[in-house]
XYZ file of C-alpha atoms in Angstrom:
781
model
C 25.639 -47.327 -12.633
C 28.537 -49.542 -12.717
C 29.703 -50.417 -8.874
C 33.335 -49.694 -9.834
C 32.030 -46.094 -10.607
C 30.849 -45.774 -7.182
C 33.635 -47.358 -5.595
C 36.563 -44.920 -7.602
C 34.309 -41.800 -6.690
C 34.200 -42.998 -2.799
C 37.988 -43.541 -2.642
C 38.527 -39.703 -3.910
C 36.321 -38.694 -0.615
C 38.617 -38.659 2.412
C 36.055 -36.934 4.847
C 35.617 -40.459 6.649
C 39.618 -40.764 6.948
C 40.732 -41.123 10.431
C 42.715 -38.327 11.888
C 46.382 -38.138 11.904
C 46.427 -39.012 16.027
C 44.482 -41.944 15.584
C 46.575 -43.552 12.264
C 49.769 -42.883 14.297
C 48.385 -44.031 17.519
C 49.610 -47.618 18.097
C 46.343 -48.399 19.701
C 44.258 -46.162 16.900
C 42.427 -44.470 19.813
C 39.988 -42.406 18.729
C 41.393 -39.282 20.251
C 39.386 -36.636 18.158
C 36.220 -38.345 19.585
C 37.449 -38.508 22.780
C 38.508 -34.946 22.881
C 35.171 -33.864 21.736
C 33.283 -35.919 24.686
C 35.323 -34.580 27.281
C 34.818 -31.022 25.889
C 31.135 -31.374 26.008
C 31.155 -32.925 29.543
C 30.305 -36.323 28.449
C 32.813 -38.074 30.557
C 30.808 -41.611 30.642
C 30.761 -42.045 27.164
C 34.555 -40.676 26.949
C 35.386 -43.696 28.924
C 33.288 -46.153 27.233
C 35.253 -45.056 24.193
C 38.559 -45.690 26.036
C 37.192 -49.021 26.846
C 36.583 -49.869 23.380
C 39.599 -49.044 21.782
C 42.341 -49.203 24.809
C 42.985 -52.764 26.301
C 43.231 -52.356 30.088
C 42.019 -48.885 29.855
C 41.940 -48.298 33.616
C 45.762 -48.923 33.715
C 46.853 -47.922 30.126
C 45.129 -44.560 30.648
C 47.337 -43.739 33.146
C 50.569 -44.985 31.397
C 50.019 -43.630 27.997
C 53.172 -41.530 27.072
C 50.694 -39.793 24.114
C 52.437 -40.393 20.781
C 49.985 -38.610 19.193
C 50.991 -35.134 20.354
C 54.233 -35.607 17.784
C 51.508 -35.692 14.904
C 48.787 -33.581 16.255
C 48.049 -30.996 13.553
C 47.023 -28.518 16.624
C 51.271 -28.076 16.954
C 51.487 -26.721 13.553
C 49.307 -23.574 15.143
C 50.622 -23.674 18.856
C 50.685 -26.523 20.936
C 49.651 -30.115 20.615
C 46.721 -31.294 22.838
C 47.445 -33.178 25.980
C 46.046 -36.648 25.451
C 47.657 -38.232 28.273
C 46.382 -35.909 30.544
C 42.731 -36.221 29.194
C 42.806 -39.780 29.254
C 44.434 -39.413 33.149
C 41.430 -37.288 33.665
C 38.639 -39.489 31.927
C 40.014 -43.026 34.013
C 40.155 -41.127 37.098
C 36.634 -39.728 36.811
C 34.724 -42.636 35.607
C 34.091 -46.334 36.540
C 34.878 -49.104 34.352
C 31.876 -50.884 32.714
C 31.380 -54.562 33.894
C 33.074 -56.926 31.029
C 31.029 -59.101 28.753
C 33.194 -61.863 27.515
C 32.002 -64.026 24.347
C 31.042 -67.678 25.577
C 33.897 -70.042 26.485
C 35.760 -71.421 22.996
C 37.527 -74.449 25.223
C 40.681 -73.092 23.674
C 43.443 -72.339 26.001
C 46.721 -69.801 25.545
C 49.788 -69.529 27.877
C 51.406 -66.087 28.789
C 54.532 -66.129 29.983
C 55.227 -62.993 32.179
C 53.035 -60.272 33.606
C 54.368 -57.000 32.079
C 52.135 -54.606 30.730
C 52.038 -56.253 27.212
C 51.165 -59.830 28.774
C 48.408 -58.093 30.630
C 46.955 -56.674 27.426
C 47.342 -60.011 25.535
C 45.360 -62.001 28.510
C 42.722 -59.215 28.488
C 42.020 -59.471 24.625
C 42.176 -63.512 24.431
C 39.975 -63.531 27.860
C 37.194 -61.182 26.013
C 37.054 -63.532 22.914
C 36.040 -66.628 25.264
C 39.671 -68.346 25.177
C 41.000 -69.340 28.552
C 44.223 -67.728 29.356
C 47.287 -69.340 31.964
C 49.619 -66.458 32.956
C 52.857 -67.600 34.483
C 54.463 -65.130 36.648
C 57.585 -64.572 38.926
C 56.971 -62.511 41.932
C 53.681 -60.373 42.116
C 51.424 -60.310 38.993
C 52.238 -57.032 37.001
C 55.637 -56.578 39.119
C 57.109 -54.496 36.357
C 54.555 -51.561 37.143
C 54.972 -51.629 40.652
C 57.718 -49.579 40.707
C 55.721 -46.413 38.437
C 55.435 -43.661 40.888
C 51.678 -43.583 42.819
C 51.417 -40.375 41.726
C 51.427 -41.396 38.135
C 49.732 -44.777 38.406
C 47.287 -45.273 41.426
C 48.156 -48.356 43.576
C 44.465 -49.377 43.196
C 44.527 -49.190 39.334
C 46.512 -52.457 39.133
C 44.356 -54.193 41.502
C 41.325 -53.390 39.597
C 43.004 -54.748 36.429
C 43.845 -57.891 37.908
C 40.247 -58.313 38.873
C 38.904 -57.408 35.780
C 41.490 -60.011 34.090
C 40.340 -62.438 36.330
C 36.348 -61.846 34.932
C 37.345 -62.825 31.693
C 38.727 -66.360 32.389
C 42.491 -65.390 32.950
C 44.091 -67.473 35.756
C 47.752 -66.370 36.948
C 50.326 -69.132 38.426
C 53.424 -67.854 40.325
C 56.825 -69.202 39.650
C 60.100 -69.201 41.112
C 61.678 -68.437 37.766
C 61.369 -69.286 34.089
C 62.856 -71.924 32.419
C 63.157 -73.762 28.674
C 61.285 -76.789 30.112
C 58.269 -74.874 31.383
C 58.414 -73.517 27.548
C 58.243 -76.809 25.920
C 55.694 -78.287 28.730
C 53.436 -75.017 27.633
C 53.644 -75.632 24.241
C 51.941 -79.441 24.742
C 49.553 -78.112 26.799
C 48.403 -74.743 25.298
C 47.454 -74.202 21.641
C 49.868 -70.963 21.839
C 52.302 -69.315 24.038
C 52.995 -65.521 24.157
C 56.326 -64.412 25.821
C 56.189 -60.694 26.917
C 59.970 -59.683 27.335
C 58.889 -56.134 28.950
C 58.566 -58.306 32.355
C 62.235 -58.186 33.856
C 61.928 -61.626 35.007
C 61.929 -62.888 31.312
C 64.385 -61.080 29.627
C 67.353 -63.135 31.432
C 65.881 -66.429 30.682
C 67.792 -68.355 27.726
C 64.963 -70.404 25.826
C 67.382 -72.310 23.622
C 66.281 -69.675 21.116
C 68.455 -67.056 19.447
C 68.850 -63.708 21.241
C 67.135 -61.866 20.565
C 64.122 -63.925 19.473
C 63.242 -63.167 15.787
C 59.530 -62.410 15.205
C 57.297 -61.577 11.857
C 56.789 -57.870 12.773
C 53.185 -58.108 11.406
C 52.139 -61.277 13.784
C 54.513 -61.203 16.420
C 55.082 -65.025 15.665
C 58.486 -66.244 16.450
C 60.373 -68.425 14.242
C 60.158 -71.213 16.257
C 56.243 -71.976 15.741
C 53.160 -71.508 17.934
C 55.361 -68.807 19.983
C 54.242 -65.355 19.779
C 56.801 -62.580 21.219
C 57.387 -59.020 21.910
C 59.991 -56.645 23.328
C 58.815 -53.114 23.466
C 60.503 -50.350 25.464
C 57.283 -48.061 25.792
C 54.230 -48.670 27.813
C 52.183 -47.561 24.811
C 54.212 -50.226 22.473
C 53.468 -52.913 25.144
C 49.967 -52.621 24.866
C 49.854 -52.398 21.198
C 52.452 -55.497 21.140
C 50.123 -57.279 23.518
C 46.863 -56.607 21.253
C 48.661 -57.858 18.068
C 49.823 -61.032 19.783
C 46.764 -61.690 20.801
C 44.907 -60.992 17.494
C 47.313 -63.623 15.802
C 46.947 -66.386 18.580
C 42.872 -65.917 18.123
C 43.277 -66.324 14.446
C 45.612 -69.413 15.093
C 43.070 -71.147 17.461
C 40.070 -70.378 14.504
C 42.344 -71.871 11.571
C 42.928 -68.457 10.243
C 46.145 -67.482 8.693
C 47.466 -64.640 11.215
C 49.271 -62.823 8.676
C 46.243 -61.849 6.345
C 45.110 -57.925 6.261
C 46.916 -56.887 9.358
C 48.509 -53.788 7.666
C 45.986 -51.432 9.620
C 46.708 -52.411 13.045
C 50.059 -50.571 12.579
C 50.656 -47.163 12.495
C 49.968 -45.594 9.209
C 49.714 -42.253 7.430
C 46.232 -40.966 6.676
C 44.893 -39.177 3.677
C 42.840 -36.731 5.929
C 43.239 -33.299 4.964
C 42.700 -30.357 7.443
C 42.727 -26.660 6.552
C 44.177 -24.681 9.324
C 44.050 -21.371 7.881
C 41.081 -20.432 10.165
C 41.922 -21.976 13.010
C 43.180 -19.376 15.885
C 45.946 -19.876 18.069
C 45.033 -20.881 21.870
C 47.807 -22.249 23.620
C 47.592 -25.029 26.285
C 46.776 -23.710 29.970
C 48.979 -25.994 32.218
C 46.706 -27.400 34.946
C 47.715 -26.665 38.549
C 48.161 -30.380 39.040
C 48.851 -32.165 35.682
C 48.304 -35.530 37.231
C 44.883 -34.384 38.501
C 43.491 -31.721 36.418
C 39.736 -30.271 37.149
C 37.085 -30.770 35.153
C 37.438 -27.110 33.607
C 40.802 -27.499 33.049
C 40.498 -31.210 31.028
C 37.119 -29.397 29.373
C 39.386 -26.499 28.311
C 42.243 -28.305 27.029
C 39.680 -30.920 25.495
C 38.171 -27.898 23.537
C 41.549 -26.864 22.049
C 41.348 -30.055 19.677
C 40.428 -28.425 16.260
C 38.459 -31.882 15.219
C 40.388 -32.898 12.029
C 38.087 -32.782 9.603
C 38.316 -32.245 5.447
C 34.830 -30.994 4.407
C 36.350 -28.294 2.161
C 33.725 -28.597 -0.202
C 30.923 -28.463 2.237
C 32.190 -25.791 3.933
C 32.405 -24.026 0.134
C 29.055 -25.113 -1.404
C 25.358 -24.463 -0.068
C 24.124 -27.335 -1.630
C 26.215 -29.832 0.027
C 25.758 -28.173 3.367
C 22.032 -28.027 2.760
C 21.311 -31.654 2.658
C 23.872 -32.198 5.347
C 26.170 -34.824 4.479
C 29.615 -35.299 2.493
C 30.322 -36.260 -1.202
C 30.850 -39.878 0.088
C 27.451 -39.968 1.787
C 25.649 -38.143 -1.418
C 27.110 -40.797 -3.845
C 25.924 -43.919 -1.728
C 22.435 -42.340 -1.872
C 22.556 -41.220 -5.473
C 23.647 -45.020 -6.162
C 20.748 -46.501 -4.218
C 18.432 -44.276 -5.937
C 19.456 -45.466 -9.190
C 19.267 -48.636 -8.121
C 15.492 -48.710 -7.358
C 13.382 -50.270 -9.916
C 9.916 -49.709 -8.792
C 9.057 -47.617 -5.287
C 9.894 -43.662 -4.350
C 13.153 -42.367 -5.484
C 13.934 -40.133 -2.431
C 17.582 -38.687 -3.863
C 15.816 -37.104 -6.924
C 15.530 -33.641 -5.754
C 19.217 -33.762 -4.686
C 20.496 -35.086 -7.608
C 18.382 -32.236 -9.487
C 19.516 -29.210 -6.634
C 23.425 -29.679 -7.698
C 24.605 -26.695 -10.024
C 27.597 -28.921 -11.658
C 29.617 -25.694 -11.124
C 32.923 -27.852 -10.688
C 33.905 -25.636 -7.426
C 34.239 -29.064 -5.121
C 36.580 -30.679 -7.867
C 38.804 -27.718 -7.525
C 38.563 -27.404 -3.875
C 39.094 -31.181 -2.737
C 42.662 -32.197 -2.184
C 41.864 -35.675 -4.219
C 39.766 -33.599 -6.823
C 36.734 -35.734 -6.071
C 34.076 -33.924 -8.782
C 30.435 -34.313 -7.173
C 29.012 -32.344 -10.151
C 30.377 -34.911 -12.611
C 29.279 -37.878 -10.455
C 25.785 -36.217 -10.342
C 25.586 -35.184 -14.315
C 25.825 -39.024 -14.696
C 23.348 -39.826 -12.541
C 21.018 -37.602 -14.410
C 21.879 -38.876 -17.733
C 21.183 -42.161 -16.494
C 17.771 -41.570 -15.091
C 16.586 -39.861 -18.219
C 17.906 -42.482 -20.536
C 15.683 -44.878 -18.529
C 12.962 -42.502 -18.125
C 13.172 -42.440 -14.327
C 13.542 -38.689 -13.944
C 10.591 -37.013 -13.206
C 9.724 -34.264 -15.804
C 8.792 -31.752 -13.464
C 12.246 -30.591 -12.454
C 13.301 -29.044 -15.692
C 10.461 -29.229 -18.013
C 9.830 -25.275 -17.317
C 13.368 -24.234 -17.997
C 13.364 -27.023 -21.209
C 10.143 -25.220 -22.210
C 11.804 -22.010 -22.219
C 14.733 -23.428 -23.968
C 12.843 -24.393 -26.672
C 10.832 -21.006 -26.781
C 13.719 -19.239 -26.992
C 14.762 -21.334 -30.212
C 11.253 -21.311 -31.889
C 10.651 -19.179 -35.068
C 8.787 -16.492 -32.960
C 12.061 -15.552 -31.275
C 14.857 -17.017 -32.753
C 16.670 -15.557 -35.931
C 19.586 -14.968 -37.804
C 20.863 -12.148 -40.136
C 23.845 -11.196 -41.756
C 24.862 -7.635 -41.187
C 22.635 -5.193 -42.578
C 23.468 -4.777 -46.011
C 26.128 -7.394 -46.177
C 25.522 -11.411 -47.918
C 28.365 -12.946 -45.709
C 29.703 -12.766 -42.105
C 33.080 -13.145 -40.864
C 31.933 -13.005 -37.576
C 28.531 -13.712 -36.128
C 27.613 -12.445 -32.619
C 25.215 -14.684 -30.501
C 24.361 -13.258 -27.116
C 22.633 -16.084 -26.133
C 18.927 -16.301 -24.381
C 19.321 -14.316 -21.316
C 21.386 -11.233 -21.968
C 18.713 -9.459 -24.767
C 16.017 -9.635 -22.168
C 17.737 -8.604 -19.195
C 19.567 -5.936 -21.101
C 18.258 -4.880 -24.461
C 19.748 -1.715 -24.673
C 23.158 -2.640 -23.998
C 22.971 -5.867 -25.995
C 21.784 -4.008 -29.204
C 24.830 -1.286 -28.366
C 27.183 -4.129 -28.348
C 26.206 -5.382 -31.670
C 26.475 -1.675 -33.178
C 29.923 -1.654 -31.574
C 31.058 -4.676 -32.868
C 29.967 -3.771 -36.764
C 31.676 -0.530 -36.172
C 34.831 -2.407 -35.115
C 35.508 -5.711 -36.742
C 35.904 -6.069 -40.689
C 34.436 -8.501 -42.958
C 30.433 -8.121 -41.484
C 28.970 -9.052 -38.118
C 25.929 -11.266 -38.297
C 23.827 -11.855 -35.514
C 21.488 -14.792 -34.278
C 19.247 -15.027 -31.173
C 18.512 -18.156 -29.473
C 19.773 -20.464 -26.604
C 22.730 -22.406 -26.876
C 21.147 -25.533 -25.350
C 22.967 -25.840 -22.194
C 19.768 -26.164 -20.227
C 19.273 -29.600 -22.168
C 22.632 -30.737 -21.694
C 22.175 -30.005 -17.737
C 19.189 -31.763 -17.600
C 20.721 -34.716 -18.865
C 18.515 -34.762 -22.268
C 21.043 -36.259 -24.858
C 18.855 -36.185 -27.700
C 17.180 -32.800 -26.957
C 20.912 -31.626 -26.647
C 21.948 -33.135 -29.895
C 19.165 -31.317 -31.627
C 19.768 -27.862 -30.460
C 23.236 -28.371 -31.310
C 22.586 -29.530 -34.881
C 20.381 -26.512 -35.192
C 23.313 -24.298 -34.094
C 25.696 -26.234 -36.332
C 22.847 -25.346 -39.439
C 22.819 -21.619 -38.657
C 26.602 -21.451 -38.448
C 27.165 -23.088 -41.719
C 24.114 -20.944 -43.220
C 26.238 -17.576 -42.024
C 29.369 -19.051 -43.890
C 31.251 -20.587 -41.113
C 32.108 -17.633 -39.451
C 33.890 -17.043 -36.076
C 31.444 -17.037 -33.179
C 31.430 -14.274 -30.908
C 29.896 -15.521 -27.334
C 28.522 -12.650 -24.840
C 27.751 -15.865 -22.200
C 29.825 -17.757 -19.976
C 27.597 -20.794 -20.253
C 27.385 -20.461 -24.136
C 30.881 -20.476 -24.281
C 31.460 -23.795 -22.184
C 28.438 -25.487 -24.089
C 30.287 -24.576 -27.657
C 33.691 -26.085 -26.171
C 32.054 -29.229 -25.151
C 29.553 -29.770 -28.180
C 30.329 -27.615 -30.860
C 34.370 -27.563 -31.070
C 34.809 -27.592 -34.482
C 33.267 -23.866 -34.535
C 35.755 -21.129 -34.085
C 34.393 -19.251 -31.313
C 35.728 -16.286 -28.688
C 33.999 -14.434 -26.212
C 32.793 -11.020 -26.091
C 35.284 -9.977 -24.015
C 38.592 -11.254 -25.393
C 37.212 -9.503 -28.631
C 36.501 -6.147 -26.377
C 39.987 -6.373 -24.499
C 41.745 -6.459 -28.045
C 39.904 -3.583 -29.712
C 39.124 0.118 -28.591
C 36.825 0.458 -26.173
C 33.455 2.151 -26.720
C 33.660 5.651 -26.026
C 30.365 5.492 -23.642
C 32.537 3.442 -21.486
C 33.021 4.588 -17.622
C 33.822 3.679 -14.159
C 31.494 3.445 -11.167
C 32.016 5.869 -8.803
C 33.117 2.958 -6.249
C 35.447 0.117 -6.105
C 33.365 -3.159 -7.302
C 33.908 -6.795 -5.959
C 34.557 -9.010 -8.979
C 32.795 -12.090 -9.465
C 33.823 -14.543 -11.879
C 31.014 -17.146 -13.608
C 31.773 -20.309 -12.681
C 31.490 -21.428 -16.608
C 34.755 -19.351 -16.818
C 36.405 -21.271 -14.098
C 38.842 -22.966 -16.544
C 38.727 -19.821 -19.033
C 42.322 -17.800 -17.863
C 41.838 -15.958 -20.904
C 38.327 -14.621 -20.696
C 39.264 -13.927 -17.156
C 41.867 -11.828 -17.826
C 40.559 -9.929 -20.624
C 37.598 -8.849 -18.006
C 40.668 -7.375 -15.752
C 42.170 -6.035 -18.682
C 38.761 -4.103 -19.384
C 38.191 -2.818 -16.017
C 41.927 -1.511 -15.981
C 41.429 0.566 -18.810
C 38.074 1.976 -17.603
C 40.122 2.769 -14.575
C 37.556 0.725 -12.632
C 38.911 -0.004 -9.102
C 38.043 -4.136 -8.555
C 38.346 -6.123 -5.270
C 39.099 -10.025 -5.972
C 36.942 -11.960 -3.801
C 38.477 -14.870 -1.353
C 37.045 -17.191 -3.764
C 37.611 -16.092 -7.509
C 39.383 -17.550 -10.673
C 39.390 -21.224 -10.935
C 37.868 -21.484 -7.121
C 35.049 -18.996 -8.058
C 31.703 -19.811 -6.437
C 28.193 -20.417 -8.550
C 25.463 -18.222 -8.549
C 22.938 -21.080 -8.461
C 21.865 -20.794 -12.346
C 24.049 -23.623 -13.568
C 23.195 -27.230 -13.784
C 19.364 -25.637 -13.491
C 19.852 -25.821 -9.581
C 17.416 -22.997 -9.116
C 14.744 -24.101 -11.513
C 14.677 -27.474 -10.022
C 15.333 -26.256 -6.069
C 14.853 -22.814 -5.877
C 15.374 -22.602 -2.316
C 19.155 -24.263 -2.390
C 19.420 -22.243 -5.817
C 19.059 -19.023 -3.404
C 21.376 -20.300 -0.762
C 23.978 -20.818 -3.271
C 23.512 -17.222 -4.564
C 23.408 -16.410 -0.913
C 26.839 -17.558 -0.162
C 28.200 -15.681 -2.994
C 26.528 -12.547 -2.184
C 27.686 -13.049 1.107
C 31.512 -12.791 0.124
C 31.923 -8.961 0.014
C 30.359 -6.065 1.300
C 31.104 -4.353 -2.036
C 28.463 -3.985 -5.051
C 29.456 -6.975 -7.189
C 30.642 -6.789 -10.783
C 30.455 -9.425 -13.165
C 30.052 -10.809 -16.870
C 27.575 -13.082 -16.646
C 24.012 -11.741 -17.053
C 21.981 -14.781 -15.003
C 25.096 -14.296 -12.448
C 24.279 -10.331 -12.009
C 20.318 -11.253 -11.839
C 20.677 -14.333 -9.571
C 22.748 -11.946 -7.175
C 20.110 -9.017 -7.098
C 17.644 -11.738 -6.783
C 18.982 -12.154 -2.966
C 19.290 -8.934 -2.536
C 22.863 -7.913 -3.551
C 23.624 -4.893 -5.723
C 24.988 -6.023 -8.846
C 26.364 -4.540 -12.163
C 26.940 -6.378 -15.188
C 30.202 -5.389 -17.122
C 28.032 -3.893 -20.037
C 26.595 -1.396 -17.726
C 29.884 0.390 -17.259
C 30.957 -0.217 -21.314
C 27.276 0.855 -22.446
C 25.598 2.593 -19.639
C 22.243 3.717 -20.018
C 21.156 4.364 -16.375
C 23.315 5.902 -13.382
C 25.470 3.064 -11.901
C 23.715 2.882 -8.634
C 20.404 2.446 -10.083
C 21.591 -0.020 -12.632
C 22.951 -1.922 -9.948
C 19.689 -1.967 -7.795
C 17.697 -2.940 -11.152
C 15.073 -5.878 -10.226
C 15.948 -8.775 -12.493
C 13.438 -9.816 -15.101
C 10.790 -12.350 -13.609
C 9.985 -15.475 -16.058
C 7.560 -13.715 -18.104
C 9.482 -10.865 -18.583
C 12.059 -12.708 -19.692
C 9.755 -14.434 -22.600
C 8.287 -11.113 -23.455
C 11.721 -9.364 -23.408
C 12.884 -11.383 -26.142
C 9.757 -11.280 -28.253
C 10.537 -7.269 -27.912
C 14.161 -7.421 -28.658
C 13.872 -9.762 -31.468
C 11.027 -6.787 -32.734
C 13.209 -3.858 -32.063
C 17.048 -5.190 -33.269
C 15.077 -6.266 -36.592
C 13.273 -3.142 -37.168
C 16.021 -1.036 -36.046
C 18.884 -2.899 -38.151
C 16.988 -4.221 -40.736
C 13.857 -2.442 -41.288
C 11.827 -5.439 -40.734
C 8.514 -5.073 -38.992
C 6.927 -7.773 -36.896
C 4.113 -9.968 -37.950
C 0.866 -9.507 -36.619
C 0.002 -11.092 -33.355
C 3.765 -10.986 -32.346
C 2.499 -10.102 -28.943
C 2.464 -13.257 -26.333
C -0.172 -11.759 -24.166
C -3.049 -9.916 -25.632
C -5.446 -10.297 -22.986
C -5.379 -6.811 -20.618
C -4.690 -8.274 -17.180
C -4.354 -6.572 -13.584
C -1.895 -8.704 -11.449
C -0.820 -7.262 -7.848
C 2.793 -7.349 -6.877
C 2.254 -10.031 -4.119
C 0.205 -12.325 -6.681
C 2.838 -11.811 -9.474
C 5.585 -12.998 -6.869
C 3.578 -15.872 -5.983
C 3.093 -16.917 -9.772
C 7.052 -16.398 -10.162
C 7.292 -19.352 -7.659
C 4.730 -21.435 -9.147
C 6.798 -21.371 -12.422
C 3.222 -19.848 -14.089
C 3.606 -17.314 -16.945
C 1.550 -14.382 -17.672
C 1.026 -16.092 -21.366
C -0.652 -19.230 -19.405
C -2.952 -17.287 -17.673
C -4.071 -15.590 -20.961
C -4.303 -19.038 -22.713
C -6.464 -20.176 -20.185
C -8.495 -17.291 -20.115
C -9.121 -17.312 -23.893
C -10.037 -20.845 -23.474
C -12.599 -19.693 -21.109
C -13.776 -16.839 -23.123
C -14.173 -19.201 -26.349
C -15.820 -22.150 -24.474
C -17.871 -20.498 -21.478
C -16.266 -23.102 -19.481
C -15.718 -21.264 -16.161
C -17.218 -21.629 -12.533
C -19.102 -18.911 -10.988
C -18.985 -17.756 -7.184
C -22.238 -15.909 -6.718
C -20.678 -14.888 -3.137
C -17.336 -13.121 -4.357
C -18.424 -12.418 -8.114
C -14.999 -14.401 -9.368
C -14.711 -16.772 -11.890
C -12.717 -19.960 -11.915
C -11.726 -21.929 -14.756
C -8.655 -24.043 -16.084
C -6.800 -25.634 -18.938
C -4.482 -28.310 -19.455
C -2.307 -27.490 -22.406
C -0.009 -29.699 -21.945
C 1.274 -32.002 -18.792
C 0.110 -29.083 -16.355
C -3.242 -28.151 -15.288
C -3.554 -24.199 -15.061
C -6.169 -22.937 -12.850
C -7.010 -19.285 -12.655
C -9.490 -17.316 -10.383
C -10.483 -14.132 -12.031
C -13.144 -11.257 -11.998
C -13.883 -8.928 -14.887
C -13.519 -5.276 -14.746
C -16.061 -2.582 -16.233
C -13.267 -1.890 -18.960
C -12.934 -5.379 -20.072
C -9.656 -6.184 -18.387
C -9.393 -9.105 -16.404
C -8.395 -8.826 -12.623
C -6.220 -12.287 -11.529
C -7.040 -12.953 -7.831
C -5.373 -16.031 -7.748
C -3.708 -18.923 -10.021
C -1.649 -22.272 -9.729
C -0.963 -25.534 -11.412
C -0.626 -29.219 -10.962
C -0.201 -32.359 -12.650
C -2.551 -34.768 -11.267
C -4.956 -36.175 -13.964
C -8.740 -37.009 -12.166
C -10.953 -38.377 -15.045
C -14.324 -36.456 -14.720
C -12.835 -33.825 -12.494
C -12.607 -30.317 -14.452
C -8.976 -29.005 -14.754
C -7.886 -32.629 -13.832
C -8.553 -34.556 -16.965
C -7.679 -33.725 -20.697
C -8.334 -30.245 -20.675
C -11.269 -30.132 -23.017
C -13.962 -27.939 -22.571
C -16.261 -31.331 -22.526
C -14.524 -31.985 -19.262
C -15.857 -28.808 -17.336
C -19.141 -28.769 -18.929
C -19.541 -32.463 -17.989
C -18.956 -31.368 -14.598
C -21.419 -28.518 -14.816
C -24.095 -31.277 -16.216
C -23.915 -33.027 -13.045
C -24.725 -30.646 -10.419
C -21.739 -28.148 -10.542
C -22.341 -24.451 -11.897
C -20.400 -23.474 -14.823
């Protein structure tokens, strides 16, 4: 992946952008974090934060006027956070840490005036190792002496002057200021700062135009190595002193004072914060505003809404699971792609994304994490760096669906041409076989010109996994079927199929089943459920408004009450099937489905069979729209129907093919069409375990058949059970079983692995010789 791709994506993620209170603060104090620390009672940490970002915090914390209050997002709900109160509390309840200035540089600067900006400039320069000489009239900090003691304690200025002495700052009193003093200072010092917030400096004529013109970014006067400011507010004076010190430090280092200074000024932030769920909580004024109690300060700090975006993370279980945000993930993925040899720790994260597109729709800047991750999958697959285990089962299932044993095409019975071609996909027939057959019959009755039928998989799993060549192969096969059918209009029942056709087979005219049904007479069997249903749009229909509208039209014509979910239409959630998320990471897949299931207490209604089955798989009663249009069971029972397992899906496709071919075309199945001819007893608990381990009953049958034909098995005398294995592909299957009196096999356990250990049965080539060779060396077969 090009680094530019990473940079472009990172620029779209605004989570790391600072909050508006920080960007609009002249000192860029991290007010959000300060509030968080005080709310948590971490006063010492809060003081350290102030000392890092606020020059002379022990003084400035009492004087800050709080310009951030005018920009606080909380004020859009009730009242802004009282940041000056929190700063005063923090300073009053904590101690200043001893300063640790940099080693002496041997360079000197002069400062005229001892106002707040002059003291701030002296502090910043002294910390960087420079010697600072402050010329003042009257006592140092004279302009602050008049501040009421209840606002600025007398000890604060005294402590501040002591801190300045600790960073090589010396003070020299004078009766007044004069142009001669300035000329002398220009000769003795590398730079001079004029702090006009000191009243003693305001009346002096320095033989320069009045007011002295300065460059805003650097505060450099037009007369050379002189810097100056004239700020009315305390916070502005602190910022001016810091900025002037930065310019002088650059000048002393031989660096341009003007380069890259934009971020030092106030600026707008790109950070977006959703206030929809922020509750009203007005400020409770403390008994003494100048001396709040810890409880009062913590309560006020707790009102801070901690501005952040995280819109995608809030609405995506996948992003929440990996405990970060897109910019962080993007960097991890980029680094993962850069690994030549070694452990690629981000593989599982890359393969667990459903690529549903919600993150892009919900992001203020449309950052598309799914697209970024899809690109990573493509690159890893092309470079042979993607482990096959993540997607292998799903791809083998796709290939099986498109094998001659399952896939077929026929014209409508009695026809040799098709104006239409119904393509239900690979998941609908095994899950709702009767309803799928009824749909085909309905279409034949309603549409003229002949409706052909094609069974198979569209190729979406290949595309999701990043296998471009395999995707192209499936695409070409579908194109050939379409050509053979006479180039008909294809009717798609699956939202993922529809999305795949749009992307990979745009030349084929396609329409969704739901658009057809909405525009024709509905089946007479259609009826509404007895209750209101929550309508779930599949993520694959996110950008298909016509189909979404057709669904609502059908529901209205059925007089079915539906409730729109909080996130629906273009903002709909995913069920975890897309992108092969549940195949690669079942835990994350279930979290994704669980998020959607928790959006409503009602029974769900959807028009994607995998959405229906995934939702029911996490315990959510769910219906497919075909349950309403072609009901063959009570709605309550249909909503609770257990989704078919992986073995049942494969066997269900075979049975659907057999039944439909016989019913419509009078064709009988070929001998040996059954996947599993071995009688087996499998407990419900073991069946659940096999499901999680992705072990099919046909895999068990293949292992048992191999053991029966070759006699290659271990026998445990104590339990009376056999143990045998087979490596038919890149996976070794082990099966523990016993033989019943009736010749059936009782399966007690089964597992699989990918290890290859020569000489150990089940871990080598998988041939009978490997087991027999092991037995010959002392094992019992």
